[in-house]
């Protein structure tokens, strides 16, 4: 059966792919308002309930590089739609769950769909005109911030006024809608020509085991004890497995991740900067919400409800979308390396502003901190894919972008662990309860400031080829208006 491919209308394509990114981000923040209620909802311990969050993290870490590789082999649009399938199924399972085990399974399935954003960014390289690619990448990258910002008040509002199950039904419906829009309005890319290459199953298994050990050790270290045998065993196992995996990837003819490409200085240092940017980006989402919600009687808390906290955080995510076109213009004029360095520096400045504002007693000062930080995140998130794609072959675009996304995820995981340790060690007694102290929040802000500054310095040192121009991102023209394909 023949089917006419949809016309490649740039504005429509970017809008749909950005919508897909927003849905993915909503999925990640969906359970934040429910964290405190999960043990009561499912009659389980807080430790067991925490797996509802951890399962998504682990599944996403494993699935993202695999989805990227399959996207390069069989088509990014095809894998984009395939990634939405577990997202829908997982949402339905969560909505129907009455115990913690199926809830964890559903969240794990949702995590398998988190390759949507790097796949979408990579697809843009194939279907967008060269002159629109930079701004399109910036908008698509910013969609994660918008989804995360909208997710908190959206989830809190529904959880407070309706059943928590509605949250998951809404995500299932949105994911189905995204899939339909991609099928109807987004043209196919040109990646299917590499479908004859074999898939590295052993590489996928090895990377999955290594990442699960690493992220499990990092995310659960505070609960299990950083010196416990379980935590240390996982971290040591991760190091050993990833070293063996790296040796395998260098020897196999069609690796899951081409480490030789990844080792190119421009790609390597961009990925290293991405870890730091991911760390700095996530720290504020751990610090500011707590300051907003802690009791006013502490002297530094602002006593906001969960819904009010989400509403105060929402403008920061929208700022990413507003600033992304400016970041794209800066990249076009000076190169994405400059944009990444400027973005990281702005993040550092935002945290620096937050240090004296910890005990200000004003929600507006914290709003300024989040707006400044997310302005920098918007610049940085749009620049990183541009740097990666200008340094890798078009046949490895999705794989390289997915690996870069994984680096950011590792940064956020390490950020969560470090900030949790700081908050746990620097506490104050409040009515018999240990709460993070004012000095703990200042220390967390200073850490964010330092990591942002380190990311800016590292970005400034990225060796970009002198012959590479800021718009050197597209190796072929955009998709034709109408082509014929076999369905």
CSV table of C-alpha atoms in Angstrom, one decimal:
chain,number,residue,atom,x,y,z
A,1,UNK,CA,0.0,0.0,0.0
A,2,UNK,CA,1.4,3.4,-0.9
A,3,UNK,CA,1.1,6.3,1.3
A,4,UNK,CA,2.0,10.0,0.5
A,5,UNK,CA,4.5,11.3,3.0
A,6,UNK,CA,3.4,14.5,4.9
A,7,UNK,CA,4.8,17.8,3.7
A,8,UNK,CA,7.8,19.0,5.5
A,9,UNK,CA,6.5,22.2,7.0
A,10,UNK,CA,9.2,23.5,9.4
A,11,UNK,CA,7.0,25.3,11.9
A,12,UNK,CA,4.6,22.3,12.2
A,13,UNK,CA,7.4,19.8,12.5
A,14,UNK,CA,9.2,21.8,15.3
A,15,UNK,CA,5.9,22.3,17.1
A,16,UNK,CA,5.0,18.6,17.1
A,17,UNK,CA,8.5,17.5,18.2
A,18,UNK,CA,8.6,20.1,20.9
A,19,UNK,CA,5.2,18.9,22.1
A,20,UNK,CA,6.7,15.4,22.3
A,21,UNK,CA,9.5,16.7,24.4
A,22,UNK,CA,7.0,18.5,26.7
A,23,UNK,CA,5.1,15.2,27.2
A,24,UNK,CA,8.3,13.3,28.0
A,25,UNK,CA,9.2,16.0,30.6
A,26,UNK,CA,5.7,15.9,32.1
A,27,UNK,CA,6.1,12.2,32.5
A,28,UNK,CA,9.3,12.6,34.5
A,29,UNK,CA,7.8,15.2,37.0
A,30,UNK,CA,4.4,13.5,37.2
A,31,UNK,CA,4.9,11.8,40.5
A,32,UNK,CA,6.7,14.6,42.4
A,33,UNK,CA,3.5,15.8,44.1
A,34,UNK,CA,2.7,12.2,45.1
A,35,UNK,CA,6.1,11.3,46.7
A,36,UNK,CA,4.9,11.9,50.2
A,37,UNK,CA,1.7,10.0,49.6
A,38,UNK,CA,3.0,7.0,47.8
A,39,UNK,CA,3.6,4.8,50.9
A,40,UNK,CA,0.0,5.5,52.1
A,41,UNK,CA,-1.5,5.0,48.6
A,42,UNK,CA,0.1,1.5,48.2
A,43,UNK,CA,0.5,0.4,51.8
A,44,UNK,CA,4.3,0.1,51.5
A,45,UNK,CA,7.4,1.6,53.0
A,46,UNK,CA,9.0,4.9,51.9
A,47,UNK,CA,12.0,2.9,50.7
A,48,UNK,CA,9.9,0.7,48.4
A,49,UNK,CA,7.9,3.7,47.2
A,50,UNK,CA,11.0,5.5,46.1
A,51,UNK,CA,11.5,2.8,43.4
A,52,UNK,CA,8.6,4.5,41.6
A,53,UNK,CA,11.0,7.3,40.8
A,54,UNK,CA,14.2,5.2,40.5
A,55,UNK,CA,12.6,2.8,38.0
A,56,UNK,CA,12.0,5.6,35.5
A,57,UNK,CA,15.6,6.8,35.9
A,58,UNK,CA,17.1,3.4,35.3
A,59,UNK,CA,14.9,2.5,32.4
A,60,UNK,CA,15.6,5.8,30.7
A,61,UNK,CA,19.3,5.5,31.1
A,62,UNK,CA,19.3,2.1,29.5
A,63,UNK,CA,16.8,2.8,26.7
A,64,UNK,CA,18.1,6.2,25.5
A,65,UNK,CA,21.4,5.1,23.9
A,66,UNK,CA,19.6,2.0,22.5
A,67,UNK,CA,16.9,4.1,20.9
A,68,UNK,CA,19.4,6.4,19.4
A,69,UNK,CA,21.3,3.6,17.8
A,70,UNK,CA,18.1,2.0,16.4
A,71,UNK,CA,17.1,5.4,15.2
A,72,UNK,CA,20.3,5.7,13.1
A,73,UNK,CA,19.7,2.2,11.8
A,74,UNK,CA,16.0,2.1,11.0
A,75,UNK,CA,14.9,5.7,11.0
A,76,UNK,CA,14.5,8.3,13.7
A,77,UNK,CA,10.9,9.0,13.0
A,78,UNK,CA,10.1,5.3,13.2
A,79,UNK,CA,11.9,4.9,16.5
A,80,UNK,CA,10.3,8.1,17.8
A,81,UNK,CA,6.9,6.6,17.4
A,82,UNK,CA,8.1,3.3,18.8
A,83,UNK,CA,9.3,5.0,21.9
A,84,UNK,CA,5.8,6.3,22.5
A,85,UNK,CA,4.4,2.8,22.8
A,86,UNK,CA,5.9,1.9,26.2
A,87,UNK,CA,5.1,5.4,27.3
A,88,UNK,CA,1.4,4.8,26.6
A,89,UNK,CA,1.4,1.3,28.1
A,90,UNK,CA,3.3,2.4,31.2
A,91,UNK,CA,0.9,5.2,31.8
A,92,UNK,CA,-2.1,2.9,31.5
A,93,UNK,CA,-0.5,0.4,33.9
A,94,UNK,CA,0.2,3.1,36.4
A,95,UNK,CA,-3.4,4.4,36.1
A,96,UNK,CA,-4.8,1.0,36.9
A,97,UNK,CA,-2.3,0.1,39.7
A,98,UNK,CA,-3.5,-0.8,43.1
A,99,UNK,CA,-0.1,-1.9,44.6
A,100,UNK,CA,3.4,-0.7,44.3
A,101,UNK,CA,4.8,-3.5,42.1
A,102,UNK,CA,2.7,-2.7,39.0
A,103,UNK,CA,3.2,1.0,39.6
A,104,UNK,CA,7.0,0.5,39.5
A,105,UNK,CA,6.6,-1.6,36.4
A,106,UNK,CA,4.5,1.1,34.7
A,107,UNK,CA,7.0,3.8,35.6
A,108,UNK,CA,9.8,1.6,34.2
A,109,UNK,CA,7.9,1.4,30.9
A,110,UNK,CA,7.5,5.1,30.9
A,111,UNK,CA,11.2,5.5,31.3
A,112,UNK,CA,11.7,3.4,28.1
A,113,UNK,CA,10.1,6.3,26.2
A,114,UNK,CA,12.5,8.9,27.3
A,115,UNK,CA,14.6,8.7,24.1
A,116,UNK,CA,11.9,11.0,22.5
A,117,UNK,CA,13.9,14.2,22.9
A,118,UNK,CA,17.3,13.2,21.5
A,119,UNK,CA,15.6,11.3,18.7
A,120,UNK,CA,13.5,14.4,17.9
A,121,UNK,CA,16.5,16.7,17.9
A,122,UNK,CA,18.4,14.2,15.6
A,123,UNK,CA,15.4,14.0,13.3
A,124,UNK,CA,15.5,17.8,12.8
A,125,UNK,CA,18.9,17.4,11.1
A,126,UNK,CA,17.2,15.4,8.4
A,127,UNK,CA,14.0,17.2,7.8
A,128,UNK,CA,14.7,20.9,8.5
A,129,UNK,CA,16.1,23.5,6.2
A,130,UNK,CA,19.7,24.5,7.2
A,131,UNK,CA,18.7,28.1,7.9
A,132,UNK,CA,16.1,27.0,10.5
A,133,UNK,CA,18.0,24.1,12.1
A,134,UNK,CA,19.7,26.1,14.9
A,135,UNK,CA,16.5,27.7,16.2
A,136,UNK,CA,14.6,24.4,15.8
A,137,UNK,CA,17.2,22.6,17.9
A,138,UNK,CA,17.1,25.3,20.6
A,139,UNK,CA,13.2,25.1,20.8
A,140,UNK,CA,13.2,21.3,20.9
A,141,UNK,CA,15.9,21.3,23.6
A,142,UNK,CA,13.9,23.9,25.7
A,143,UNK,CA,10.8,21.7,25.6
A,144,UNK,CA,12.2,19.6,28.5
A,145,UNK,CA,12.3,22.7,30.7
A,146,UNK,CA,8.8,23.7,29.7
A,147,UNK,CA,7.4,20.3,30.4
A,148,UNK,CA,9.2,20.1,33.7
A,149,UNK,CA,8.0,23.5,34.7
A,150,UNK,CA,4.4,22.9,33.8
A,151,UNK,CA,4.5,19.4,35.3
A,152,UNK,CA,4.6,20.5,38.9
A,153,UNK,CA,1.5,22.7,39.0
A,154,UNK,CA,-0.3,20.5,36.5
A,155,UNK,CA,0.3,17.3,38.6
A,156,UNK,CA,-0.3,19.1,42.0
A,157,UNK,CA,-3.5,20.7,40.7
A,158,UNK,CA,-4.9,17.4,39.5
A,159,UNK,CA,-3.7,15.5,42.6
A,160,UNK,CA,-5.3,18.0,45.0
A,161,UNK,CA,-8.7,18.2,43.1
A,162,UNK,CA,-9.1,14.8,41.5
A,163,UNK,CA,-7.8,11.2,41.6
A,164,UNK,CA,-4.1,10.7,41.1
A,165,UNK,CA,-5.0,8.2,38.4
A,166,UNK,CA,-6.2,11.0,36.2
A,167,UNK,CA,-2.5,12.1,35.9
A,168,UNK,CA,-1.5,8.9,34.1
A,169,UNK,CA,-4.6,8.8,31.9
A,170,UNK,CA,-3.8,12.3,30.7
A,171,UNK,CA,-0.2,11.3,29.9
A,172,UNK,CA,-1.4,8.2,28.0
A,173,UNK,CA,-3.8,10.4,26.0
A,174,UNK,CA,-1.2,13.0,25.3
A,175,UNK,CA,1.4,10.4,24.1
A,176,UNK,CA,-1.2,8.8,21.8
A,177,UNK,CA,-1.9,12.3,20.4
A,178,UNK,CA,1.8,13.0,19.9
A,179,UNK,CA,2.2,9.7,18.0
A,180,UNK,CA,-0.7,10.5,15.7
A,181,UNK,CA,0.7,13.9,15.0
A,182,UNK,CA,4.1,12.5,14.2
A,183,UNK,CA,2.6,9.9,11.9
A,184,UNK,CA,0.4,12.4,10.0
A,185,UNK,CA,2.5,15.5,9.9
A,186,UNK,CA,6.3,14.7,10.4
A,187,UNK,CA,8.1,13.4,7.3
A,188,UNK,CA,10.4,10.4,7.4
A,189,UNK,CA,14.1,10.9,7.7
A,190,UNK,CA,16.9,9.4,5.6
A,191,UNK,CA,18.4,7.0,8.2
A,192,UNK,CA,17.0,3.8,6.8
A,193,UNK,CA,19.9,3.4,4.5
A,194,UNK,CA,22.0,2.2,7.4
A,195,UNK,CA,19.5,-0.5,8.3
A,196,UNK,CA,21.8,-3.2,6.9
A,197,UNK,CA,24.2,-2.6,9.8
A,198,UNK,CA,23.9,-5.0,12.7
A,199,UNK,CA,22.7,-4.1,16.2
A,200,UNK,CA,25.2,-4.6,19.0
A,201,UNK,CA,23.2,-6.7,21.5
A,202,UNK,CA,26.1,-7.5,23.7
A,203,UNK,CA,27.1,-3.8,23.8
A,204,UNK,CA,23.5,-2.8,24.8
A,205,UNK,CA,23.4,-5.4,27.6
A,206,UNK,CA,26.9,-4.4,28.9
A,207,UNK,CA,26.0,-0.7,28.8
A,208,UNK,CA,22.7,-1.4,30.5
A,209,UNK,CA,24.3,-3.4,33.3
A,210,UNK,CA,27.0,-0.7,33.8
A,211,UNK,CA,24.6,2.1,33.9
A,212,UNK,CA,22.1,0.4,36.2
A,213,UNK,CA,24.9,-0.4,38.7
A,214,UNK,CA,26.2,3.2,38.5
A,215,UNK,CA,22.9,5.0,38.8
A,216,UNK,CA,21.5,2.6,41.4
A,217,UNK,CA,24.6,3.1,43.5
A,218,UNK,CA,24.4,6.9,43.1
A,219,UNK,CA,20.6,7.3,43.6
A,220,UNK,CA,20.3,4.8,46.5
A,221,UNK,CA,23.7,5.5,48.2
A,222,UNK,CA,22.1,8.0,50.7
A,223,UNK,CA,19.5,5.4,51.8
A,224,UNK,CA,21.9,2.4,51.9
A,225,UNK,CA,24.9,4.3,53.2
A,226,UNK,CA,27.8,5.4,51.0
A,227,UNK,CA,30.1,3.1,52.8
A,228,UNK,CA,27.8,0.1,52.7
A,229,UNK,CA,28.8,-3.1,50.9
A,230,UNK,CA,25.9,-2.8,48.5
A,231,UNK,CA,26.7,0.7,47.4
A,232,UNK,CA,30.4,0.2,47.0
A,233,UNK,CA,29.8,-3.1,45.3
A,234,UNK,CA,27.5,-1.5,42.7
A,235,UNK,CA,29.9,1.3,42.0
A,236,UNK,CA,32.9,-1.0,41.7
A,237,UNK,CA,30.8,-3.4,39.4
A,238,UNK,CA,29.8,-0.4,37.3
A,239,UNK,CA,33.5,0.6,36.8
A,240,UNK,CA,34.5,-2.9,35.8
A,241,UNK,CA,31.6,-3.5,33.5
A,242,UNK,CA,31.9,-0.2,31.8
A,243,UNK,CA,35.6,-0.8,31.2
A,244,UNK,CA,34.9,-4.2,29.7
A,245,UNK,CA,32.1,-2.7,27.7
A,246,UNK,CA,34.4,0.0,26.3
A,247,UNK,CA,36.9,-2.6,25.2
A,248,UNK,CA,34.2,-4.5,23.4
A,249,UNK,CA,32.9,-1.4,21.7
A,250,UNK,CA,36.3,-0.6,20.3
A,251,UNK,CA,36.6,-4.1,18.9
A,252,UNK,CA,33.2,-4.7,17.4
A,253,UNK,CA,32.6,-3.6,13.8
A,254,UNK,CA,29.1,-2.0,14.4
A,255,UNK,CA,29.2,-0.7,18.0
A,256,UNK,CA,26.3,0.6,20.0
A,257,UNK,CA,28.3,3.7,20.7
A,258,UNK,CA,31.2,4.6,18.5
A,259,UNK,CA,33.8,5.4,21.1
A,260,UNK,CA,36.2,6.7,18.5
A,261,UNK,CA,33.7,9.3,17.5
A,262,UNK,CA,32.9,10.0,21.1
A,263,UNK,CA,36.6,10.5,21.9
A,264,UNK,CA,36.9,13.3,19.4
A,265,UNK,CA,37.9,16.3,21.5
A,266,UNK,CA,34.9,18.4,20.5
A,267,UNK,CA,32.4,15.6,21.3
A,268,UNK,CA,34.3,14.4,24.4
A,269,UNK,CA,34.5,17.9,26.0
A,270,UNK,CA,30.9,18.7,25.1
A,271,UNK,CA,29.8,15.6,26.8
A,272,UNK,CA,31.9,16.4,29.9
A,273,UNK,CA,30.4,19.9,30.0
A,274,UNK,CA,27.0,18.3,29.6
A,275,UNK,CA,27.5,16.3,32.8
A,276,UNK,CA,28.3,19.6,34.7
A,277,UNK,CA,25.4,21.5,33.1
A,278,UNK,CA,23.0,18.6,34.0
A,279,UNK,CA,24.3,18.8,37.6
A,280,UNK,CA,23.9,22.6,37.8
A,281,UNK,CA,20.5,22.5,36.2
A,282,UNK,CA,19.0,20.0,38.5
A,283,UNK,CA,20.4,21.4,41.8
A,284,UNK,CA,18.0,24.3,41.7
A,285,UNK,CA,15.0,22.1,41.3
A,286,UNK,CA,16.0,20.4,44.5
A,287,UNK,CA,16.8,23.5,46.5
A,288,UNK,CA,14.2,26.1,45.5
A,289,UNK,CA,11.1,24.0,45.9
A,290,UNK,CA,12.2,23.1,49.5
A,291,UNK,CA,12.8,26.7,50.4
A,292,UNK,CA,9.3,27.6,49.0
A,293,UNK,CA,7.6,24.9,51.0
A,294,UNK,CA,9.4,24.9,54.4
A,295,UNK,CA,7.4,26.6,57.2
A,296,UNK,CA,7.8,30.3,57.6
A,297,UNK,CA,8.7,29.7,61.3
A,298,UNK,CA,12.1,28.3,60.3
A,299,UNK,CA,13.1,31.8,59.4
A,300,UNK,CA,14.0,31.0,55.8
A,301,UNK,CA,11.1,28.9,54.6
A,302,UNK,CA,8.2,30.5,52.7
A,303,UNK,CA,5.3,28.2,53.6
A,304,UNK,CA,3.9,27.7,50.1
A,305,UNK,CA,1.6,24.8,49.2
A,306,UNK,CA,2.6,22.2,46.6
A,307,UNK,CA,0.4,23.9,44.0
A,308,UNK,CA,1.7,27.4,44.8
A,309,UNK,CA,5.3,26.1,44.7
A,310,UNK,CA,4.7,24.6,41.2
A,311,UNK,CA,3.2,27.9,40.0
A,312,UNK,CA,6.2,29.9,41.3
A,313,UNK,CA,8.6,27.4,39.5
A,314,UNK,CA,6.6,27.4,36.2
A,315,UNK,CA,7.9,30.7,34.8
A,316,UNK,CA,11.5,29.5,35.0
A,317,UNK,CA,10.7,26.6,32.6
A,318,UNK,CA,8.9,28.9,30.2
A,319,UNK,CA,11.9,31.2,30.3
A,320,UNK,CA,13.9,28.4,28.6
A,321,UNK,CA,11.5,28.5,25.7
A,322,UNK,CA,11.6,32.3,25.5
A,323,UNK,CA,15.4,32.5,25.6
A,324,UNK,CA,16.1,29.6,23.2
A,325,UNK,CA,15.8,31.7,20.0
A,326,UNK,CA,18.3,34.2,21.4
A,327,UNK,CA,20.6,31.3,22.1
A,328,UNK,CA,20.2,30.1,18.5
A,329,UNK,CA,21.0,33.6,17.2
A,330,UNK,CA,24.2,33.7,19.4
A,331,UNK,CA,25.2,30.3,18.1
A,332,UNK,CA,24.7,31.4,14.5
A,333,UNK,CA,26.8,34.5,15.1
A,334,UNK,CA,29.6,33.2,17.4
A,335,UNK,CA,29.1,29.4,17.3
A,336,UNK,CA,27.5,27.0,19.8
A,337,UNK,CA,30.7,26.7,21.8
A,338,UNK,CA,30.3,30.4,22.9
A,339,UNK,CA,26.6,29.9,23.6
A,340,UNK,CA,27.3,26.9,25.8
A,341,UNK,CA,29.9,28.8,27.8
A,342,UNK,CA,27.7,31.9,28.1
A,343,UNK,CA,24.8,29.7,29.2
A,344,UNK,CA,26.8,27.9,31.9
A,345,UNK,CA,28.2,31.2,33.1
A,346,UNK,CA,24.6,32.6,33.5
A,347,UNK,CA,23.6,29.5,35.5
A,348,UNK,CA,26.6,30.2,37.8
A,349,UNK,CA,25.5,33.8,38.2
A,350,UNK,CA,22.0,32.7,39.0
A,351,UNK,CA,23.2,30.5,41.9
A,352,UNK,CA,25.5,33.3,43.0
A,353,UNK,CA,22.5,35.6,43.3
A,354,UNK,CA,20.7,32.9,45.3
A,355,UNK,CA,23.3,32.7,48.1
A,356,UNK,CA,22.3,35.9,49.9
A,357,UNK,CA,18.6,35.4,49.1
A,358,UNK,CA,18.2,32.1,51.0
A,359,UNK,CA,16.7,33.9,54.0
A,360,UNK,CA,15.1,36.8,52.1
A,361,UNK,CA,11.6,35.8,53.0
A,362,UNK,CA,10.4,36.7,49.5
A,363,UNK,CA,9.2,34.4,46.8
A,364,UNK,CA,10.1,37.0,44.2
A,365,UNK,CA,13.8,36.8,45.0
A,366,UNK,CA,13.7,33.0,44.5
A,367,UNK,CA,11.8,33.5,41.2
A,368,UNK,CA,14.6,35.8,40.0
A,369,UNK,CA,17.1,33.1,40.8
A,370,UNK,CA,15.2,30.4,38.9
A,371,UNK,CA,14.6,32.8,35.9
A,372,UNK,CA,18.3,33.6,35.7
A,373,UNK,CA,19.4,29.9,36.1
A,374,UNK,CA,16.9,28.7,33.5
A,375,UNK,CA,18.0,31.4,31.0
A,376,UNK,CA,21.4,29.8,31.1
A,377,UNK,CA,20.0,26.3,30.8
A,378,UNK,CA,18.0,27.4,27.7
A,379,UNK,CA,21.2,28.7,26.1
A,380,UNK,CA,23.2,25.6,27.1
A,381,UNK,CA,20.7,23.0,26.2
A,382,UNK,CA,20.3,24.4,22.7
A,383,UNK,CA,24.0,24.6,22.1
A,384,UNK,CA,25.0,21.1,23.2
A,385,UNK,CA,23.2,19.1,20.4
A,386,UNK,CA,24.5,21.7,17.9
A,387,UNK,CA,28.1,21.0,19.0
A,388,UNK,CA,27.6,17.3,18.9
A,389,UNK,CA,26.0,17.2,15.5
A,390,UNK,CA,28.6,19.4,13.9
A,391,UNK,CA,31.3,16.9,14.9
A,392,UNK,CA,29.7,13.5,14.0
A,393,UNK,CA,28.7,11.8,10.8
A,394,UNK,CA,25.0,12.1,9.9
A,395,UNK,CA,24.7,8.3,10.1
A,396,UNK,CA,25.4,8.6,13.9
A,397,UNK,CA,23.4,11.7,14.8
A,398,UNK,CA,20.8,10.0,16.9
A,399,UNK,CA,23.3,7.7,18.7
A,400,UNK,CA,25.6,10.7,19.5
A,401,UNK,CA,22.7,12.9,20.7
A,402,UNK,CA,21.3,10.1,22.8
A,403,UNK,CA,24.7,9.5,24.4
A,404,UNK,CA,24.9,13.3,25.1
A,405,UNK,CA,21.4,13.1,26.7
A,406,UNK,CA,22.7,10.2,28.8
A,407,UNK,CA,25.6,12.4,30.0
A,408,UNK,CA,23.1,15.1,31.2
A,409,UNK,CA,21.1,12.4,33.0
A,410,UNK,CA,24.2,11.2,34.8
A,411,UNK,CA,24.8,14.8,35.8
A,412,UNK,CA,21.3,15.1,37.3
A,413,UNK,CA,21.7,11.9,39.1
A,414,UNK,CA,25.0,12.9,40.7
A,415,UNK,CA,23.5,16.3,41.5
A,416,UNK,CA,20.6,14.6,43.4
A,417,UNK,CA,23.0,12.5,45.4
A,418,UNK,CA,25.4,15.3,46.3
A,419,UNK,CA,22.6,17.8,47.2
A,420,UNK,CA,20.9,15.1,49.3
A,421,UNK,CA,24.1,14.5,51.2
A,422,UNK,CA,24.6,18.2,51.8
A,423,UNK,CA,21.0,18.6,53.0
A,424,UNK,CA,21.2,15.5,55.2
A,425,UNK,CA,24.5,16.6,56.9
A,426,UNK,CA,23.5,20.3,57.4
A,427,UNK,CA,20.2,20.2,59.3
A,428,UNK,CA,18.4,22.0,62.1
A,429,UNK,CA,15.9,20.8,64.6
A,430,UNK,CA,12.4,22.1,64.1
A,431,UNK,CA,9.7,20.7,66.5
A,432,UNK,CA,11.6,17.4,66.8
A,433,UNK,CA,12.1,17.1,63.0
A,434,UNK,CA,15.4,17.5,61.3
A,435,UNK,CA,15.1,20.0,58.4
A,436,UNK,CA,17.7,21.2,56.0
A,437,UNK,CA,19.4,24.3,57.6
A,438,UNK,CA,19.8,27.7,56.2
A,439,UNK,CA,23.6,27.1,55.9
A,440,UNK,CA,22.8,23.8,54.0
A,441,UNK,CA,20.8,25.7,51.4
A,442,UNK,CA,23.6,28.3,51.0
A,443,UNK,CA,26.1,25.5,50.6
A,444,UNK,CA,23.9,23.9,47.9
A,445,UNK,CA,23.7,27.2,46.1
A,446,UNK,CA,27.5,27.6,46.3
A,447,UNK,CA,27.9,24.1,44.8
A,448,UNK,CA,25.6,25.0,41.9
A,449,UNK,CA,27.5,28.2,41.4
A,450,UNK,CA,30.9,26.4,41.3
A,451,UNK,CA,29.7,23.6,39.0
A,452,UNK,CA,28.2,26.1,36.6
A,453,UNK,CA,31.4,28.1,36.5
A,454,UNK,CA,33.4,24.9,35.9
A,455,UNK,CA,31.0,24.0,33.0
A,456,UNK,CA,31.6,27.5,31.5
A,457,UNK,CA,35.4,27.1,31.7
A,458,UNK,CA,35.3,23.6,30.2
A,459,UNK,CA,32.9,24.8,27.4
A,460,UNK,CA,35.3,27.7,26.6
A,461,UNK,CA,38.1,25.1,26.1
A,462,UNK,CA,36.2,22.9,23.6
A,463,UNK,CA,38.4,22.7,20.5
A,464,UNK,CA,36.1,23.5,17.6
A,465,UNK,CA,37.6,23.0,14.2
A,466,UNK,CA,38.5,26.4,12.6
A,467,UNK,CA,36.8,25.4,9.4
A,468,UNK,CA,33.5,24.5,11.1
A,469,UNK,CA,30.9,27.2,10.8
A,470,UNK,CA,28.0,27.6,13.3
A,471,UNK,CA,25.5,26.5,10.7
A,472,UNK,CA,27.5,23.4,9.7
A,473,UNK,CA,24.9,21.0,11.0
A,474,UNK,CA,23.1,19.7,7.9
A,475,UNK,CA,24.8,17.3,5.5
A,476,UNK,CA,21.9,17.2,3.1
A,477,UNK,CA,19.0,19.3,2.1
A,478,UNK,CA,15.7,19.2,3.9
A,479,UNK,CA,13.1,16.6,3.1
A,480,UNK,CA,11.2,17.2,-0.2
A,481,UNK,CA,7.7,18.5,0.0
A,482,UNK,CA,6.1,15.3,-1.1
A,483,UNK,CA,7.6,11.9,-1.6
A,484,UNK,CA,6.2,8.5,-2.1
A,485,UNK,CA,6.9,5.6,0.3
A,486,UNK,CA,5.8,2.1,0.7
A,487,UNK,CA,3.8,1.6,3.9
